[in-house]
Every structure is written in structure tokens, then in C-alpha cells.
């Protein structure tokens, strides 16, 4: 099976920066995705890495190191609306395997 | 961006009822759609991969006869939970991948919350 680990919870202050780490051990690799999921809602796509390095998209950036089986999602200038669960997912062939998600709580 | 429509969004029904959930890709064609189930405070678990024009591929432990999947066109897949029981109560989410290229992300529908009494 696939093994994808990320922290369960993180708390940060509005305006701060938070980094969510994800490590993976999978039987293959066709890309790593980050999704945001608010409670009771479906996930929304945030970012995608298939090659090593940093991908920047506004306040969100994602980094990948394939040799280390490691990725992180960086959230800058945190806003209250960023309070959500963040899911790391690895694509093997065309299937996505998800981590358990990291619940980020943003405090005023 | 890509839009996936899923309905109904909420179903409450009696034990033994069969429930049909539809998943549509609105602005792109999807040869492959995916069905997930998510229990409270847990991550998404892939149930099956729905392939247009052919049989679905089910993950280990998922009963094919209980969760019937039909993918009759490039924009529509359906999941039917047959003879649903309280333990089938969950959040069911579909996703679709634009068939234009292998690096396209999966886009998710809004999910269906199923409650079996």
C-alpha cells in the first residue's frame, strides 16, 4: 500500500506563515497534489508538483523533493478563511492516494 | 476552471433503499472518474475508478454488487448504493480528470452526504 504522512493539526496566527510537511513512500510516483478541504465540503485543488523544486501560486507555495519523498505546502499571510484541512495526495498511475490531512486553525 | 457537478448533495433515507448519485464534468470530457468515501475526520478513501465505456475498477474491500458504477458518457458517471444500511452512511465524493493530458489534476464534485436511518 501507499504510505503518506502529514501532521494532524497546526495552529497559527493571522498574518503569519505556516508550513505543512508531507512525506511519502509509494509504489510509484506521477505527481504530488495539495488540496484544501473546508469542513463538510469537497476538496479544492491548490497546487501540483511533478518535478523537484518550488511552485508558487499567490499566497500558496509547494515544494517537492522526489529523492527524499518529501513535500511541503507553505501558506503565507494567513487569513481566517485559511482555516481548513490540507490534504497531501500522491498520484500513482492515475490514482490519488491521500494523507489523513492536516487541520490548520488560524487565530486572530 | 474545471467544474464537476455532483448531486444530490444530501440524502436521508430508510435502510434497504437504493440511492443513486450522479457526477458530471461540466466543461471538460473525462474518460476517467473516481469515487471516494470519507468518514468523519478521516481522509478520502478511493472506492473505485470509473472508466467510460467499460467496467469500473474497484479497490480492495469494496463490494462491486453493492456499489454499482456506470460511466455511460464522457461527462457522466453514476454510483448506486444498493440496499443501503446505516453503516453505508458517509460522505461520497466524485472526481474527474480532464482527459486532455496525464498531468491534469483531479477536480472534485461538492460531495453527497448520505444518511441511512
PDB file of C-alpha atoms in Angstrom, chain A residues 30 33 35 37 39-45 48 50 87 91 94-101, chain B residues 34 36 38 42-44 46 49 59 91 93 97 102-111 113:
ATOM      1  CA  UNK A  30       3.285  10.597 -11.059  1.00  0.00           C
ATOM      2  CA  UNK A  33      -1.017  17.377  -5.162  1.00  0.00           C
ATOM      3  CA  UNK A  35      -5.893  20.143  -1.751  1.00  0.00           C
ATOM      4  CA  UNK A  37     -10.928  20.988   2.313  1.00  0.00           C
ATOM      5  CA  UNK A  39     -15.434  21.073   6.926  1.00  0.00           C
ATOM      6  CA  UNK A  40     -18.347  19.401   5.185  1.00  0.00           C
ATOM      7  CA  UNK A  41     -17.162  20.363   1.735  1.00  0.00           C
ATOM      8  CA  UNK A  42     -15.287  18.649  -1.069  1.00  0.00           C
ATOM      9  CA  UNK A  43     -11.556  19.254  -1.613  1.00  0.00           C
ATOM     10  CA  UNK A  44     -10.401  22.071  -3.862  1.00  0.00           C
ATOM     11  CA  UNK A  45      -7.175  21.877  -5.827  1.00  0.00           C
ATOM     12  CA  UNK A  48       0.759  20.303  -8.099  1.00  0.00           C
ATOM     13  CA  UNK A  50       5.849  16.626 -10.553  1.00  0.00           C
ATOM     14  CA  UNK A  87      -4.597  17.143   2.088  1.00  0.00           C
ATOM     15  CA  UNK A  91      -0.637  10.117  -7.779  1.00  0.00           C
ATOM     16  CA  UNK A  94      -3.799   7.745 -12.407  1.00  0.00           C
ATOM     17  CA  UNK A  95      -4.947   7.132  -8.858  1.00  0.00           C
ATOM     18  CA  UNK A  96      -4.580   9.544  -5.973  1.00  0.00           C
ATOM     19  CA  UNK A  97      -3.651   8.310  -2.520  1.00  0.00           C
ATOM     20  CA  UNK A  98      -4.387  10.819   0.205  1.00  0.00           C
ATOM     21  CA  UNK A  99      -2.747  11.540   3.504  1.00  0.00           C
ATOM     22  CA  UNK A 100      -5.003  11.899   6.524  1.00  0.00           C
ATOM     23  CA  UNK A 101      -4.948  15.683   6.232  1.00  0.00           C
TER      24      UNK A 101
ATOM     25  CA  UNK B  34     -13.176   8.423  -9.355  1.00  0.00           C
ATOM     26  CA  UNK B  36     -14.301   8.285  -2.872  1.00  0.00           C
ATOM     27  CA  UNK B  38     -14.883   9.918   3.556  1.00  0.00           C
ATOM     28  CA  UNK B  42     -10.728  10.769   8.115  1.00  0.00           C
ATOM     29  CA  UNK B  43      -9.164  11.176   4.719  1.00  0.00           C
ATOM     30  CA  UNK B  44     -10.627  10.302   1.373  1.00  0.00           C
ATOM     31  CA  UNK B  46     -10.779   5.629  -3.106  1.00  0.00           C
ATOM     32  CA  UNK B  49     -12.223   4.100 -10.752  1.00  0.00           C
ATOM     33  CA  UNK B  59     -10.430  -1.079  -4.736  1.00  0.00           C
ATOM     34  CA  UNK B  91     -19.687  11.491   2.591  1.00  0.00           C
ATOM     35  CA  UNK B  93     -17.253  12.425  -3.361  1.00  0.00           C
ATOM     36  CA  UNK B  97      -9.654  14.231 -14.577  1.00  0.00           C
ATOM     37  CA  UNK B 102      -1.869  12.986 -17.944  1.00  0.00           C
ATOM     38  CA  UNK B 103      -0.763  15.886 -15.735  1.00  0.00           C
ATOM     39  CA  UNK B 104      -4.193  17.389 -15.271  1.00  0.00           C
ATOM     40  CA  UNK B 105      -5.333  17.446 -11.619  1.00  0.00           C
ATOM     41  CA  UNK B 106      -8.456  15.738 -10.414  1.00  0.00           C
ATOM     42  CA  UNK B 107     -11.354  18.105  -9.786  1.00  0.00           C
ATOM     43  CA  UNK B 108     -13.882  17.180  -7.144  1.00  0.00           C
ATOM     44  CA  UNK B 109     -17.629  17.436  -7.008  1.00  0.00           C
ATOM     45  CA  UNK B 110     -19.279  19.002  -3.965  1.00  0.00           C
ATOM     46  CA  UNK B 111     -19.944  15.607  -2.397  1.00  0.00           C
ATOM     47  CA  UNK B 113     -23.805  13.304   2.361  1.00  0.00           C
TER      48      UNK B 113
END
